[in-house]
mmCIF file of C-alpha atoms in Angstrom:
data_model
loop_
_atom_site.group_PDB
_atom_site.id
_atom_site.type_symbol
_atom_site.label_atom_id
_atom_site.label_comp_id
_atom_site.label_asym_id
_atom_site.label_seq_id
_atom_site.Cartn_x
_atom_site.Cartn_y
_atom_site.Cartn_z
ATOM 1 C CA UNK A 230 73.519 27.228 63.149
ATOM 2 C CA UNK A 231 71.026 28.482 65.739
ATOM 3 C CA UNK A 232 67.703 26.820 65.993
ATOM 4 C CA UNK A 233 65.073 25.080 67.999
ATOM 5 C CA UNK A 234 65.073 21.265 68.279
ATOM 6 C CA UNK A 235 62.208 19.046 69.227
ATOM 7 C CA UNK A 236 62.668 15.353 69.914
ATOM 8 C CA UNK A 237 61.612 12.743 69.177
ATOM 9 C CA UNK A 238 59.786 13.382 65.868
ATOM 10 C CA UNK A 239 57.345 10.521 66.490
ATOM 11 C CA UNK A 240 56.328 9.133 69.885
ATOM 12 C CA UNK A 241 54.014 6.270 70.795
ATOM 13 C CA UNK A 242 52.750 5.647 74.302
ATOM 14 C CA UNK A 243 50.189 3.481 76.007
ATOM 15 C CA UNK A 244 47.131 5.106 77.505
ATOM 16 C CA UNK A 245 47.702 5.994 81.148
ATOM 17 C CA UNK A 246 51.443 6.657 80.851
ATOM 18 C CA UNK A 247 53.058 10.047 81.263
ATOM 19 C CA UNK A 248 55.346 11.133 78.467
ATOM 20 C CA UNK A 249 57.803 14.025 78.199
ATOM 21 C CA UNK A 250 58.495 15.927 74.950
ATOM 22 C CA UNK A 251 61.827 17.685 74.595
ATOM 23 C CA UNK A 252 62.394 21.222 73.312
ATOM 24 C CA UNK A 253 65.855 22.809 73.185
ATOM 25 C CA UNK A 254 66.934 26.143 71.629
ATOM 26 C CA UNK A 255 70.338 27.733 71.120
ATOM 27 C CA UNK A 256 68.988 31.094 69.900
ATOM 28 C CA UNK A 257 69.457 32.717 73.278
ATOM 29 C CA UNK A 258 65.744 33.469 73.316
ATOM 30 C CA UNK A 259 64.183 34.323 76.656
ATOM 31 C CA UNK A 260 60.639 33.115 75.940
ATOM 32 C CA UNK A 261 59.469 29.653 75.032
ATOM 33 C CA UNK A 262 56.033 28.239 74.172
ATOM 34 C CA UNK A 263 54.201 24.964 73.628
ATOM 35 C CA UNK A 264 51.362 24.610 71.207
ATOM 36 C CA UNK A 265 49.069 21.734 70.355
ATOM 37 C CA UNK A 266 47.823 21.257 66.782
ATOM 38 C CA UNK A 267 44.746 19.206 65.815
ATOM 39 C CA UNK A 268 43.324 19.064 62.300
ATOM 40 C CA UNK A 269 41.126 22.071 61.503
ATOM 41 C CA UNK A 270 41.800 23.784 64.835
ATOM 42 C CA UNK A 271 44.979 25.723 64.272
ATOM 43 C CA UNK A 272 47.564 26.067 67.023
ATOM 44 C CA UNK A 273 46.400 26.292 70.640
ATOM 45 C CA UNK A 274 48.654 27.509 73.385
ATOM 46 C CA UNK A 275 49.370 25.038 76.181
ATOM 47 C CA UNK A 276 52.058 26.756 78.357
ATOM 48 C CA UNK A 277 54.529 29.527 77.968
ATOM 49 C CA UNK A 278 57.557 30.840 79.806
ATOM 50 C CA UNK A 279 59.073 34.303 79.650
ATOM 51 C CA UNK A 280 62.096 33.638 81.859
ATOM 52 C CA UNK A 281 63.824 30.814 83.635
ATOM 53 C CA UNK A 282 61.927 29.311 86.586
ATOM 54 C CA UNK A 283 58.702 30.984 85.586
ATOM 55 C CA UNK A 284 55.860 29.805 83.334
ATOM 56 C CA UNK A 285 52.136 30.470 82.795
ATOM 57 C CA UNK A 286 49.212 28.375 81.623
ATOM 58 C CA UNK A 287 47.906 28.918 78.127
ATOM 59 C CA UNK A 288 44.397 28.191 76.875
ATOM 60 C CA UNK A 289 44.542 24.389 77.219
ATOM 61 C CA UNK A 290 46.936 23.645 80.067
ATOM 62 C CA UNK A 291 44.851 20.904 81.781
ATOM 63 C CA UNK A 292 46.606 17.526 81.684
ATOM 64 C CA UNK A 293 50.001 19.064 80.864
ATOM 65 C CA UNK A 294 52.966 20.210 82.943
ATOM 66 C CA UNK A 295 56.183 22.042 82.116
ATOM 67 C CA UNK A 296 59.464 23.126 83.732
ATOM 68 C CA UNK A 297 61.995 25.871 82.826
ATOM 69 C CA UNK A 298 65.134 25.153 84.761
ATOM 70 C CA UNK A 299 67.450 26.324 82.016
ATOM 71 C CA UNK A 300 67.073 29.091 79.436
ATOM 72 C CA UNK A 301 67.680 26.637 76.609
ATOM 73 C CA UNK A 302 65.197 23.965 77.598
ATOM 74 C CA UNK A 303 61.393 23.822 78.066
ATOM 75 C CA UNK A 304 60.185 20.167 78.316
ATOM 76 C CA UNK A 305 56.461 19.384 78.207
ATOM 77 C CA UNK A 306 54.974 16.414 80.111
ATOM 78 C CA UNK A 307 51.738 15.008 78.859
ATOM 79 C CA UNK A 308 50.165 13.358 81.869
ATOM 80 C CA UNK A 309 47.603 10.577 82.144
ATOM 81 C CA UNK A 310 45.078 13.232 83.058
ATOM 82 C CA UNK A 311 45.088 14.618 79.512
ATOM 83 C CA UNK A 312 41.955 13.030 78.007
ATOM 84 C CA UNK A 313 42.883 13.210 74.372
ATOM 85 C CA UNK A 314 46.680 13.463 74.083
ATOM 86 C CA UNK A 315 47.120 12.262 70.493
ATOM 87 C CA UNK A 316 48.138 15.368 68.570
ATOM 88 C CA UNK A 317 50.982 17.211 66.888
ATOM 89 C CA UNK A 318 52.967 19.304 69.443
ATOM 90 C CA UNK A 319 54.959 22.377 68.427
ATOM 91 C CA UNK A 320 57.511 24.237 70.556
ATOM 92 C CA UNK A 321 58.487 27.877 69.800
ATOM 93 C CA UNK A 322 60.836 30.481 71.223
ATOM 94 C CA UNK A 323 61.022 34.219 70.872
ATOM 95 C CA UNK A 324 62.986 37.284 71.912
ATOM 96 C CA UNK A 325 61.369 39.903 74.123
ATOM 97 C CA UNK A 326 57.737 40.687 73.844
ATOM 98 C CA UNK A 327 57.037 37.815 71.473
ATOM 99 C CA UNK A 328 59.035 39.060 68.500
ATOM 100 C CA UNK A 329 61.139 36.714 66.384
ATOM 101 C CA UNK A 330 58.986 33.673 66.990
ATOM 102 C CA UNK A 331 60.736 30.515 65.754
ATOM 103 C CA UNK A 332 59.145 27.102 65.683
ATOM 104 C CA UNK A 333 60.630 23.634 66.051
ATOM 105 C CA UNK A 334 59.709 20.909 63.610
ATOM 106 C CA UNK A 335 57.210 19.271 65.967
ATOM 107 C CA UNK A 336 56.579 15.961 67.738
ATOM 108 C CA UNK A 337 53.669 13.774 66.723
ATOM 109 C CA UNK A 338 52.385 11.930 69.814
ATOM 110 C CA UNK A 339 50.136 8.906 69.397
ATOM 111 C CA UNK A 340 48.553 7.338 72.417
ATOM 112 C CA UNK A 341 47.163 3.840 71.966
ATOM 113 C CA UNK B 252 41.013 32.272 74.930
ATOM 114 C CA UNK B 253 41.171 34.836 72.186
ATOM 115 C CA UNK B 254 40.584 33.604 68.643
ATOM 116 C CA UNK B 255 41.227 34.697 65.125
ATOM 117 C CA UNK B 256 38.717 33.759 62.465
ATOM 118 C CA UNK B 257 40.492 32.619 59.317
ATOM 119 C CA UNK B 258 38.814 31.884 56.026
ATOM 120 C CA UNK B 259 38.470 29.968 53.898
ATOM 121 C CA UNK B 260 39.259 26.703 55.715
ATOM 122 C CA UNK B 261 40.456 25.080 52.513
ATOM 123 C CA UNK B 262 41.042 25.953 48.864
ATOM 124 C CA UNK B 263 41.485 23.802 45.770
ATOM 125 C CA UNK B 264 42.893 25.767 42.874
ATOM 126 C CA UNK B 265 44.577 25.262 39.508
ATOM 127 C CA UNK B 266 48.239 26.082 39.077
ATOM 128 C CA UNK B 267 48.627 29.713 37.954
ATOM 129 C CA UNK B 268 45.554 31.010 39.761
ATOM 130 C CA UNK B 269 45.691 33.763 42.398
ATOM 131 C CA UNK B 270 44.694 32.985 46.009
ATOM 132 C CA UNK B 271 43.298 35.164 48.721
ATOM 133 C CA UNK B 272 42.717 34.378 52.413
ATOM 134 C CA UNK B 273 41.910 36.591 55.424
ATOM 135 C CA UNK B 274 41.711 36.764 59.146
ATOM 136 C CA UNK B 275 39.437 38.765 61.435
ATOM 137 C CA UNK B 276 39.353 39.334 65.169
ATOM 138 C CA UNK B 277 37.302 41.059 67.756
ATOM 139 C CA UNK B 278 40.571 42.177 69.391
ATOM 140 C CA UNK B 279 43.095 44.722 68.243
ATOM 141 C CA UNK B 280 46.607 43.475 67.493
ATOM 142 C CA UNK B 281 49.770 45.487 67.104
ATOM 143 C CA UNK B 282 51.399 42.907 64.870
ATOM 144 C CA UNK B 283 49.998 40.506 62.307
ATOM 145 C CA UNK B 284 52.022 37.574 61.014
ATOM 146 C CA UNK B 285 51.448 35.041 58.231
ATOM 147 C CA UNK B 286 52.969 31.572 58.430
ATOM 148 C CA UNK B 287 53.128 28.549 56.137
ATOM 149 C CA UNK B 288 53.276 24.954 57.393
ATOM 150 C CA UNK B 289 54.376 22.009 55.295
ATOM 151 C CA UNK B 290 53.081 18.565 56.347
ATOM 152 C CA UNK B 291 54.780 17.274 59.444
ATOM 153 C CA UNK B 292 56.830 20.426 59.984
ATOM 154 C CA UNK B 293 56.660 23.565 62.093
ATOM 155 C CA UNK B 294 55.276 26.840 60.674
ATOM 156 C CA UNK B 295 57.651 29.148 58.851
ATOM 157 C CA UNK B 296 57.193 32.918 58.858
ATOM 158 C CA UNK B 297 56.183 34.377 55.477
ATOM 159 C CA UNK B 298 55.357 38.027 56.184
ATOM 160 C CA UNK B 299 55.215 40.234 59.287
ATOM 161 C CA UNK B 300 53.113 43.411 59.499
ATOM 162 C CA UNK B 301 53.716 46.041 62.124
ATOM 163 C CA UNK B 302 51.593 49.050 61.246
ATOM 164 C CA UNK B 303 47.887 49.539 60.524
ATOM 165 C CA UNK B 304 47.366 49.921 56.782
ATOM 166 C CA UNK B 305 50.750 48.410 55.964
ATOM 167 C CA UNK B 306 50.992 46.518 52.706
ATOM 168 C CA UNK B 307 53.994 44.213 52.405
ATOM 169 C CA UNK B 308 55.174 41.855 49.640
ATOM 170 C CA UNK B 309 57.497 38.895 49.669
ATOM 171 C CA UNK B 310 57.868 37.603 46.091
ATOM 172 C CA UNK B 311 54.449 36.365 44.960
ATOM 173 C CA UNK B 312 52.972 36.956 48.388
ATOM 174 C CA UNK B 313 51.305 40.206 49.490
ATOM 175 C CA UNK B 314 49.737 40.849 52.884
ATOM 176 C CA UNK B 315 48.008 43.830 54.409
ATOM 177 C CA UNK B 316 47.414 44.925 58.021
ATOM 178 C CA UNK B 317 43.826 46.260 58.234
ATOM 179 C CA UNK B 318 43.222 49.904 59.184
ATOM 180 C CA UNK B 319 41.106 48.846 62.202
ATOM 181 C CA UNK B 320 43.982 46.530 63.382
ATOM 182 C CA UNK B 321 41.416 43.744 63.643
ATOM 183 C CA UNK B 322 42.053 42.065 60.290
ATOM 184 C CA UNK B 323 44.584 41.057 57.732
ATOM 185 C CA UNK B 324 44.663 39.339 54.324
ATOM 186 C CA UNK B 325 47.230 37.316 52.357
ATOM 187 C CA UNK B 326 47.313 37.044 48.587
ATOM 188 C CA UNK B 327 49.347 34.580 46.572
ATOM 189 C CA UNK B 328 49.697 35.339 42.883
ATOM 190 C CA UNK B 329 50.305 32.830 40.099
ATOM 191 C CA UNK B 330 50.230 29.791 42.395
ATOM 192 C CA UNK B 331 52.639 26.882 41.847
ATOM 193 C CA UNK B 332 52.546 23.297 43.224
ATOM 194 C CA UNK B 333 55.047 24.099 46.014
ATOM 195 C CA UNK B 334 52.565 26.607 47.461
ATOM 196 C CA UNK B 335 50.655 23.571 48.827
ATOM 197 C CA UNK B 336 50.389 23.621 52.632
ATOM 198 C CA UNK B 337 48.532 25.200 55.507
ATOM 199 C CA UNK B 338 48.661 28.932 55.903
ATOM 200 C CA UNK B 339 48.127 30.531 59.308
ATOM 201 C CA UNK B 340 47.521 34.091 60.339
ATOM 202 C CA UNK B 341 48.679 35.109 63.815
ATOM 203 C CA UNK B 342 48.220 38.164 65.990
ATOM 204 C CA UNK B 343 50.833 39.147 68.536
ATOM 205 C CA UNK B 344 49.395 39.871 71.918
ATOM 206 C CA UNK B 345 51.647 42.020 74.118
ATOM 207 C CA UNK B 346 51.133 41.993 77.839
ATOM 208 C CA UNK B 347 53.226 43.324 80.761
ATOM 209 C CA UNK B 348 56.735 42.224 79.836
ATOM 210 C CA UNK B 349 55.933 39.494 77.414
ATOM 211 C CA UNK B 350 54.090 38.522 74.270
ATOM 212 C CA UNK B 351 52.425 35.506 72.693
ATOM 213 C CA UNK B 352 50.954 34.643 69.345
ATOM 214 C CA UNK B 353 47.321 33.849 68.849
ATOM 215 C CA UNK B 354 46.632 31.767 65.697
ATOM 216 C CA UNK B 355 43.848 31.426 63.195
ATOM 217 C CA UNK B 356 42.475 27.979 62.336
ATOM 218 C CA UNK B 357 44.481 27.776 59.130
ATOM 219 C CA UNK B 358 43.724 27.687 55.392
ATOM 220 C CA UNK B 359 44.704 24.443 53.646
ATOM 221 C CA UNK B 360 45.771 25.133 50.093
ATOM 222 C CA UNK B 361 45.823 22.460 47.381
ATOM 223 C CA UNK B 362 47.239 23.311 43.928
ATOM 224 C CA UNK B 363 46.450 21.130 40.948
ATOM 225 C CA UNK B 364 49.220 21.120 38.298
#
């Protein structure tokens, strides 16, 4: 079955360490997105990519980095520069022009 | 960034009651979407609206795309315990050759059996 997979489901890291969240899709979607979710704030866009080897900053890109070397994969690195990294992170993919948005099941990152 | 204003933020209702929530924006969207999120999971699409004035139903759910293209509402009739979760509205922003969703803050629904 086609879908979008995020791993791991739960991630714990010490403050000051970089951490990379995985997102893989086999839907043959061109576009991929990363959102951050905090209680009461909805979903905020971190980075997005419309095609391989190209990506743009979203509304809250500071302290994050991404790569898009393959169509299927869009990993997100939370760097030590991110001041408040503890959150629920959601990856999504879509066909052209944002239609057919599909979400992964999320990764909950806790930094201690 | 652009924002959608979703209300109410939370609702506590009795099983069997009807529910209504809405989203407004200062921007015009060509597509409005409504999602439901269960705890610890990703959002799942409930209803998609593509035309101003469009009224669409999916079982006990009904949603409308406002005439001005700046608002949308979602109604749930005869609520049941499994309706519990967070409901999000989203507007699809099309630009150049791409698109991205802008989300409301969510409405957290609690249903008392």
